[in-house]
mmCIF file of C-alpha atoms in Angstrom:
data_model
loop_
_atom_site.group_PDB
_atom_site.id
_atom_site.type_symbol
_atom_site.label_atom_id
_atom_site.label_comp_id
_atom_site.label_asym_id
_atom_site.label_seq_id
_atom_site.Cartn_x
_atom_site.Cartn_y
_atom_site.Cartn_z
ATOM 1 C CA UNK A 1 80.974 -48.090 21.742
ATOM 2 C CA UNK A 2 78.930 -47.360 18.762
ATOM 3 C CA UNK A 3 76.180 -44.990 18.680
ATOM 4 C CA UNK A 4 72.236 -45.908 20.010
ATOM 5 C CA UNK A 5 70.084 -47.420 16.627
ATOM 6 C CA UNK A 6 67.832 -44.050 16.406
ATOM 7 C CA UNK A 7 64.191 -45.355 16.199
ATOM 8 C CA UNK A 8 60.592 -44.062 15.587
ATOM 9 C CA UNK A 9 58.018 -46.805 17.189
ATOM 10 C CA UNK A 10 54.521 -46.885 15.674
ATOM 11 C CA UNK A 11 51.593 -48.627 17.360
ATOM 12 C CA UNK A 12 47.886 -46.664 17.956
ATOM 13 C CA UNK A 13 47.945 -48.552 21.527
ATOM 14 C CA UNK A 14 49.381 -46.779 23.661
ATOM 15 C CA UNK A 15 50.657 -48.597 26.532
ATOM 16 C CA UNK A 16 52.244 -51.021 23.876
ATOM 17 C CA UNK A 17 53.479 -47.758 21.946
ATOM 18 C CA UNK A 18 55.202 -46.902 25.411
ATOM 19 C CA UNK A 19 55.840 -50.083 26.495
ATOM 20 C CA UNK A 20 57.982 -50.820 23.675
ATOM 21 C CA UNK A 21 59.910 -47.932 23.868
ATOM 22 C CA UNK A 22 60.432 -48.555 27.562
ATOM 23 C CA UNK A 23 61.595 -51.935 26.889
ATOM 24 C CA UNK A 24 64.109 -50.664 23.780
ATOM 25 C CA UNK A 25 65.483 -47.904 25.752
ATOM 26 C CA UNK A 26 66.105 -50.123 28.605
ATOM 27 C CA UNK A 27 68.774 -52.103 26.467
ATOM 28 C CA UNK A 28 70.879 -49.241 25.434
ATOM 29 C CA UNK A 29 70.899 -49.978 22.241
ATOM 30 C CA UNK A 30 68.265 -48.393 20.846
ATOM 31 C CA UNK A 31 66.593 -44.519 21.426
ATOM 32 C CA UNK A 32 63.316 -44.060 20.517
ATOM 33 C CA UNK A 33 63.222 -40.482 18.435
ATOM 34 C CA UNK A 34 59.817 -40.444 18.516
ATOM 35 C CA UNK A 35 56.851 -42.646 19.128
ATOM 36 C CA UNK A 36 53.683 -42.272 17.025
ATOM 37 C CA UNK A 37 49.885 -43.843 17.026
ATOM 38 C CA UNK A 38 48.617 -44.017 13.284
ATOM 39 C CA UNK A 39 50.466 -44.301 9.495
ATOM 40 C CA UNK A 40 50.412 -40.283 8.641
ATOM 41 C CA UNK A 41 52.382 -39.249 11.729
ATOM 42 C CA UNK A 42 54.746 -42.052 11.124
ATOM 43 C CA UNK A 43 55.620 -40.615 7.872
ATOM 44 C CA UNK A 44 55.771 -37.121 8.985
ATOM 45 C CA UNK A 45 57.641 -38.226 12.013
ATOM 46 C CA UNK A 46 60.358 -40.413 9.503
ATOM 47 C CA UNK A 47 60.741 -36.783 7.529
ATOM 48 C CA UNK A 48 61.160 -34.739 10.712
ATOM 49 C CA UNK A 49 63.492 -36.671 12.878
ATOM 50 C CA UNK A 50 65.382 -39.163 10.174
ATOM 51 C CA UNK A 51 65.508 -42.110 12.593
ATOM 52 C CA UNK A 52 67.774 -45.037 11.206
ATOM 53 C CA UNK A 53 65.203 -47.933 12.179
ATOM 54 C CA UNK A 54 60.642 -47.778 11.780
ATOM 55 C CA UNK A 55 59.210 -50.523 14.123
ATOM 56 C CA UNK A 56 55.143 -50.295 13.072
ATOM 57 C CA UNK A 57 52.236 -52.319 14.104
ATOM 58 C CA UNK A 58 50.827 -54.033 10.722
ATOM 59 C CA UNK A 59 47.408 -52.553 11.479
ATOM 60 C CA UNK A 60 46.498 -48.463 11.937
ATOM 61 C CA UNK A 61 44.358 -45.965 11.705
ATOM 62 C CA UNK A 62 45.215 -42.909 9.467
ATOM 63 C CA UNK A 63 44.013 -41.403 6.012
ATOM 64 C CA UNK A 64 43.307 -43.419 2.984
ATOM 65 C CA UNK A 65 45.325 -46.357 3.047
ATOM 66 C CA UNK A 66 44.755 -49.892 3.071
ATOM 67 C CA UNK A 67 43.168 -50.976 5.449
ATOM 68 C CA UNK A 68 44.627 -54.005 7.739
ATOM 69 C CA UNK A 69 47.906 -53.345 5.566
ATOM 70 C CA UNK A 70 48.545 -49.419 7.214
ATOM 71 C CA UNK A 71 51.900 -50.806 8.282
ATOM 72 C CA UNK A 72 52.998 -52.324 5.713
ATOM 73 C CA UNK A 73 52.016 -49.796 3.420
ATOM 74 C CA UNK A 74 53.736 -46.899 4.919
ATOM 75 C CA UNK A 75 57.127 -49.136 5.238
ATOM 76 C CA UNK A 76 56.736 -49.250 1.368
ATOM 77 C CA UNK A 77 56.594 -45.579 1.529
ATOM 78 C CA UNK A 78 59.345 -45.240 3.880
ATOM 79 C CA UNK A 79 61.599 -47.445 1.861
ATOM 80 C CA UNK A 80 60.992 -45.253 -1.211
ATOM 81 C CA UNK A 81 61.449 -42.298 0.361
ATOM 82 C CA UNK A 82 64.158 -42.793 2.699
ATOM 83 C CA UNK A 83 66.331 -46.079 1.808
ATOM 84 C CA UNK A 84 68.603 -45.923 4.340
ATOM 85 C CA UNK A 85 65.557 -45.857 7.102
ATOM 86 C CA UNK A 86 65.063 -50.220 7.930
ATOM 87 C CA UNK A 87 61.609 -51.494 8.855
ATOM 88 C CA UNK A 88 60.188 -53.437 11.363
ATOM 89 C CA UNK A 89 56.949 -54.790 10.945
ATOM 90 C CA UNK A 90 55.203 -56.433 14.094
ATOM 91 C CA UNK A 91 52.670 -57.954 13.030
ATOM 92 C CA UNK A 92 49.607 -60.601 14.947
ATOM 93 C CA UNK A 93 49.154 -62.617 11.921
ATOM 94 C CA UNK A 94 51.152 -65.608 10.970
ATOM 95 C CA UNK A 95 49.679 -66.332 8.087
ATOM 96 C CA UNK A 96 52.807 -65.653 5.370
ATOM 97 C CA UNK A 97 50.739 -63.748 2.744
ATOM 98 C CA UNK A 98 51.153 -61.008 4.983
ATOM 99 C CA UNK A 99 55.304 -61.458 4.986
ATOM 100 C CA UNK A 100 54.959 -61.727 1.109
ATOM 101 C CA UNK A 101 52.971 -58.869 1.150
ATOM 102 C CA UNK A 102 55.776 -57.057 2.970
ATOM 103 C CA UNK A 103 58.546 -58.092 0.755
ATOM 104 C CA UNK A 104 56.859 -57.740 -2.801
ATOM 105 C CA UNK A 105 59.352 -55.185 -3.666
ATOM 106 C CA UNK A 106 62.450 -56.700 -2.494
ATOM 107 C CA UNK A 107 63.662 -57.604 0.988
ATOM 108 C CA UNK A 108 66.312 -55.164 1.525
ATOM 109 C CA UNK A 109 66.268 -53.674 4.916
ATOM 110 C CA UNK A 110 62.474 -54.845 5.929
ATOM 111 C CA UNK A 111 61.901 -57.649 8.582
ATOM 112 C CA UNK A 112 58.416 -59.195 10.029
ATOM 113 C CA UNK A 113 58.189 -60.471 13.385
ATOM 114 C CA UNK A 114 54.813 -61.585 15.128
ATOM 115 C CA UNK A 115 54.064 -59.225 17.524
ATOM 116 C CA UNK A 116 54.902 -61.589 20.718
ATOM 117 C CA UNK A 117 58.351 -61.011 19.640
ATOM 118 C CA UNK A 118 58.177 -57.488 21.613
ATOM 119 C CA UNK A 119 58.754 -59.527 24.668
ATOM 120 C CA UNK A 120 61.675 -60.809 23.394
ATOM 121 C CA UNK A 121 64.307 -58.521 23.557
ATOM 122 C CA UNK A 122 66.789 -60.263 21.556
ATOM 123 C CA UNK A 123 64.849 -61.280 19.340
ATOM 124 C CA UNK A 124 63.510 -57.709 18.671
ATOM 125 C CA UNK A 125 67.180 -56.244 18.805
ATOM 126 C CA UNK A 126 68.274 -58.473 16.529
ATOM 127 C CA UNK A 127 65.822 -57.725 13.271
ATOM 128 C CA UNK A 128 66.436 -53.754 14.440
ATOM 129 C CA UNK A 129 70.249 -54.486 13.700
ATOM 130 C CA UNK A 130 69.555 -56.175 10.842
ATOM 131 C CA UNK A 131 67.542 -53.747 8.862
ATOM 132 C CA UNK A 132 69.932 -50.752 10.258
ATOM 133 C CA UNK A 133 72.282 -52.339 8.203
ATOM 134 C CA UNK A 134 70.062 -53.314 5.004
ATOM 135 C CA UNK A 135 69.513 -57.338 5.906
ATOM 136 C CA UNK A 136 66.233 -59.100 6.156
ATOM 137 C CA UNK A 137 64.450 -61.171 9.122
ATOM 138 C CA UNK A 138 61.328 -63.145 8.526
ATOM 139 C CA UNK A 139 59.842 -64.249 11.840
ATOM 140 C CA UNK A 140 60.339 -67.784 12.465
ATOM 141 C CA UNK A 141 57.431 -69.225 13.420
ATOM 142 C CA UNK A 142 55.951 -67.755 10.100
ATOM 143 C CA UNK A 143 58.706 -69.617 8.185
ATOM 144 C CA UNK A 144 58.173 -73.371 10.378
ATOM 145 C CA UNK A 145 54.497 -73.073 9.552
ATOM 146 C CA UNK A 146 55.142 -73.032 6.074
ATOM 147 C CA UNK A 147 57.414 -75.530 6.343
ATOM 148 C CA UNK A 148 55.015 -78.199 7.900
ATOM 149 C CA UNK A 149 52.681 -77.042 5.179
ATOM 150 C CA UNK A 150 55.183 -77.134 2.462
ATOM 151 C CA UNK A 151 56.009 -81.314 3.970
ATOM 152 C CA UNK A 152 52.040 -82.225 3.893
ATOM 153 C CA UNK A 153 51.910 -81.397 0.578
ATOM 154 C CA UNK A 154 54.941 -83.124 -0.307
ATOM 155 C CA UNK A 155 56.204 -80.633 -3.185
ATOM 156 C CA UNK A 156 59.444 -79.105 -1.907
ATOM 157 C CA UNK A 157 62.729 -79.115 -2.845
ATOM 158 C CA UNK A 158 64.990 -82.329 -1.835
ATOM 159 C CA UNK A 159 66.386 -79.671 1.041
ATOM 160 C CA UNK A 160 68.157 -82.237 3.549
ATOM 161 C CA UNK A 161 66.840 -82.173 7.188
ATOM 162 C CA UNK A 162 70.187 -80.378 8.002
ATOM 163 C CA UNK A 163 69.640 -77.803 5.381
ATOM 164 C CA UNK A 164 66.218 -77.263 6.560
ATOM 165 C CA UNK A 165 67.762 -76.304 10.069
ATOM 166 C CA UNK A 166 70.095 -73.863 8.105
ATOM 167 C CA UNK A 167 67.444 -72.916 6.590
ATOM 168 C CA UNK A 168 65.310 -71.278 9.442
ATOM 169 C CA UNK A 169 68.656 -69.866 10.806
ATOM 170 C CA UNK A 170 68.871 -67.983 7.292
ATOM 171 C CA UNK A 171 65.125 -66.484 7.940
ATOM 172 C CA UNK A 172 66.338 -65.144 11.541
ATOM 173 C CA UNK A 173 68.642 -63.047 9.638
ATOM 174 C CA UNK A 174 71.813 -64.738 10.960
ATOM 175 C CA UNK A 175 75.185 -64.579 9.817
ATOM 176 C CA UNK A 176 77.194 -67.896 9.135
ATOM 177 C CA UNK A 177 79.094 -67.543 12.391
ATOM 178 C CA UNK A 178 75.874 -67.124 13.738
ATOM 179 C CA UNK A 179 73.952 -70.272 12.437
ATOM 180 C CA UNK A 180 77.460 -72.454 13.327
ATOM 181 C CA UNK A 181 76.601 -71.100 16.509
ATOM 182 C CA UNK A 182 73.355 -72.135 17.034
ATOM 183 C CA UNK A 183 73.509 -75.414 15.034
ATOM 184 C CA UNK A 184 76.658 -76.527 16.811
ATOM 185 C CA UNK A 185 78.411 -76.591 13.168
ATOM 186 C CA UNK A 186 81.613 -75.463 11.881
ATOM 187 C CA UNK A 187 81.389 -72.482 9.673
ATOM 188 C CA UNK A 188 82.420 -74.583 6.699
ATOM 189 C CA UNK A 189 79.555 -77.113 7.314
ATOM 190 C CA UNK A 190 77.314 -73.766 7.240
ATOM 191 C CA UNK A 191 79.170 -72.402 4.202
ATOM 192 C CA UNK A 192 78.434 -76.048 2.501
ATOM 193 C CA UNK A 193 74.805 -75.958 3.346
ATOM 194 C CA UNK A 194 74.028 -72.494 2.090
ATOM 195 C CA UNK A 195 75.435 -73.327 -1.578
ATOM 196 C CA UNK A 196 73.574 -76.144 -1.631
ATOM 197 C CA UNK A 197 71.096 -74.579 -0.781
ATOM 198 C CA UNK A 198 71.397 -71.524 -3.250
ATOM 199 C CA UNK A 199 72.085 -74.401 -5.770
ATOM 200 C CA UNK A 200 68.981 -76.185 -5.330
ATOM 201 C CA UNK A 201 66.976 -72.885 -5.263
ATOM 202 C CA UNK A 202 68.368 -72.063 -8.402
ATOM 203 C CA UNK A 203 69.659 -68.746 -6.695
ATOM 204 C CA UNK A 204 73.176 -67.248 -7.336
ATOM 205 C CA UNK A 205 75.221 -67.342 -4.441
ATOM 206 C CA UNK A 206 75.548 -64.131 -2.360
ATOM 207 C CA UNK A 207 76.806 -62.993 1.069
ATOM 208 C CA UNK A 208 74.063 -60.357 1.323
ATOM 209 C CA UNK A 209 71.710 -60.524 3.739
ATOM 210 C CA UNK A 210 68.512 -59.668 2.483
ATOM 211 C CA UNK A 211 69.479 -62.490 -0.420
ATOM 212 C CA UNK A 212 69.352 -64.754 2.177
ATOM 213 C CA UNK A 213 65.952 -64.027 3.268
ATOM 214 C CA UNK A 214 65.497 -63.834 -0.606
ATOM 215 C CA UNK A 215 66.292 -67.420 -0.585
ATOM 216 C CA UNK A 216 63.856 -68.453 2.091
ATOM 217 C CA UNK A 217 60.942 -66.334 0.394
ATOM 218 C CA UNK A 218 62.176 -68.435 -3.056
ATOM 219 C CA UNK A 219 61.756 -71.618 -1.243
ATOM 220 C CA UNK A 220 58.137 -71.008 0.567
ATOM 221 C CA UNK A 221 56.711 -68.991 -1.893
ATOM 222 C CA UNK A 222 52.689 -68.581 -2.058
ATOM 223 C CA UNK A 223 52.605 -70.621 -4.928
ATOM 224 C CA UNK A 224 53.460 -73.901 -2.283
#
């Protein structure tokens, strides 16, 4: 059995600071190092205890940093100063400026999930193993709002309505196997859809993970 996914949790409420750590602790998966209330101790607390996962609350209190982007400024910082350390931003906004925002430097080992998603265990487990291991998750319902806007305005790519499905699977963070999973596909018919949809992207193809998400942020870019 492989070791617990060490984790700092960041939120300045605290019954959802504790709650969440309850609810991670509870899974086995995951043990919460240390659990913090604004952006400054969540930095000190990454430099002390060297967790291998940050989940933060978007918005903070704490020194002089932006303010409504706290969270998403201190993953930048965390990133920089600790690369191995993922980050999970929860987040109450769905508007995607805020994702984009997030992932202006690169994707690598950063994910955004609305904050409802703490009720979700899998869901929440699932972008915690995916930034552990340097991949990318972009919460879904962020990524199907754009989507519908992206159709109203009639300017995306020719994506097929099956490569759209693949699509949202790619923004969950999933693996191939995964998405056949879900999609009831073959793994070929997944392999197939991702090209084309690299191709039609113009991206290069690549088994990474965070390209993936790289792909989706490519596709529903602020610009659309």
């Amino acid at each position: 059995m492989s070791e617990p996914i060490r984790t700092v949790v960041a939120d300045d409420h605290y019954l959802v600071r504790e709650g969440t750590r309850q609810l991670l602790e509870m899974s086995g998966e995951v043990t919460v190092v240390g659990a913090v209330g604004d952006a400054d101790e969540l930095l000190d607390a990454v430099r002390r205890l060297g967790p291998d996962v940050v989940i933060t609350d978007i918005r903070m209190p704490g020194g002089e940093w932006r303010q409504g982007f706290e969270g998403i400024d201190a993953a930048h910082r965390i990133r920089s100063a600790h690369p191995k350390v993922g980050v999970v931003v929860l987040s109450q906004f769905s508007d995607a400026l805020f994702a984009f925002e997030l992932f202006k430097h690169g994707t690598e080992g950063y994910a955004y999930l609305l904050k409802d998603r703490v009720g979700d265990l899998d869901e929440l487990l699932g972008a915690i193993r995916a930034v552990a291991t340097g991949g990318s998750v972009i919460d879904p319902k962020v990524v199907e709002g754009l989507l519908a806007r992206r159709d109203v305005r009639g300017q995306q790519e020719a994506l097929t309505a099956r490569e759209r499905d693949v699509l949202r699977e790619m923004a969950h963070g999933r693996t191939n196997s995964a998405i056949a999973r879900a999609l009831h596909l073959s793994i070929s018919s997944v392999e197939k859809n991702v090209n084309a949809i690299f191709t039609k992207l113009g991206l290069e193809n690549s088994g990474d993970v965070h390209r993936r998400v790289a792909a989706v942020l490519a596709y529903l870019g602020p610009e659309a």
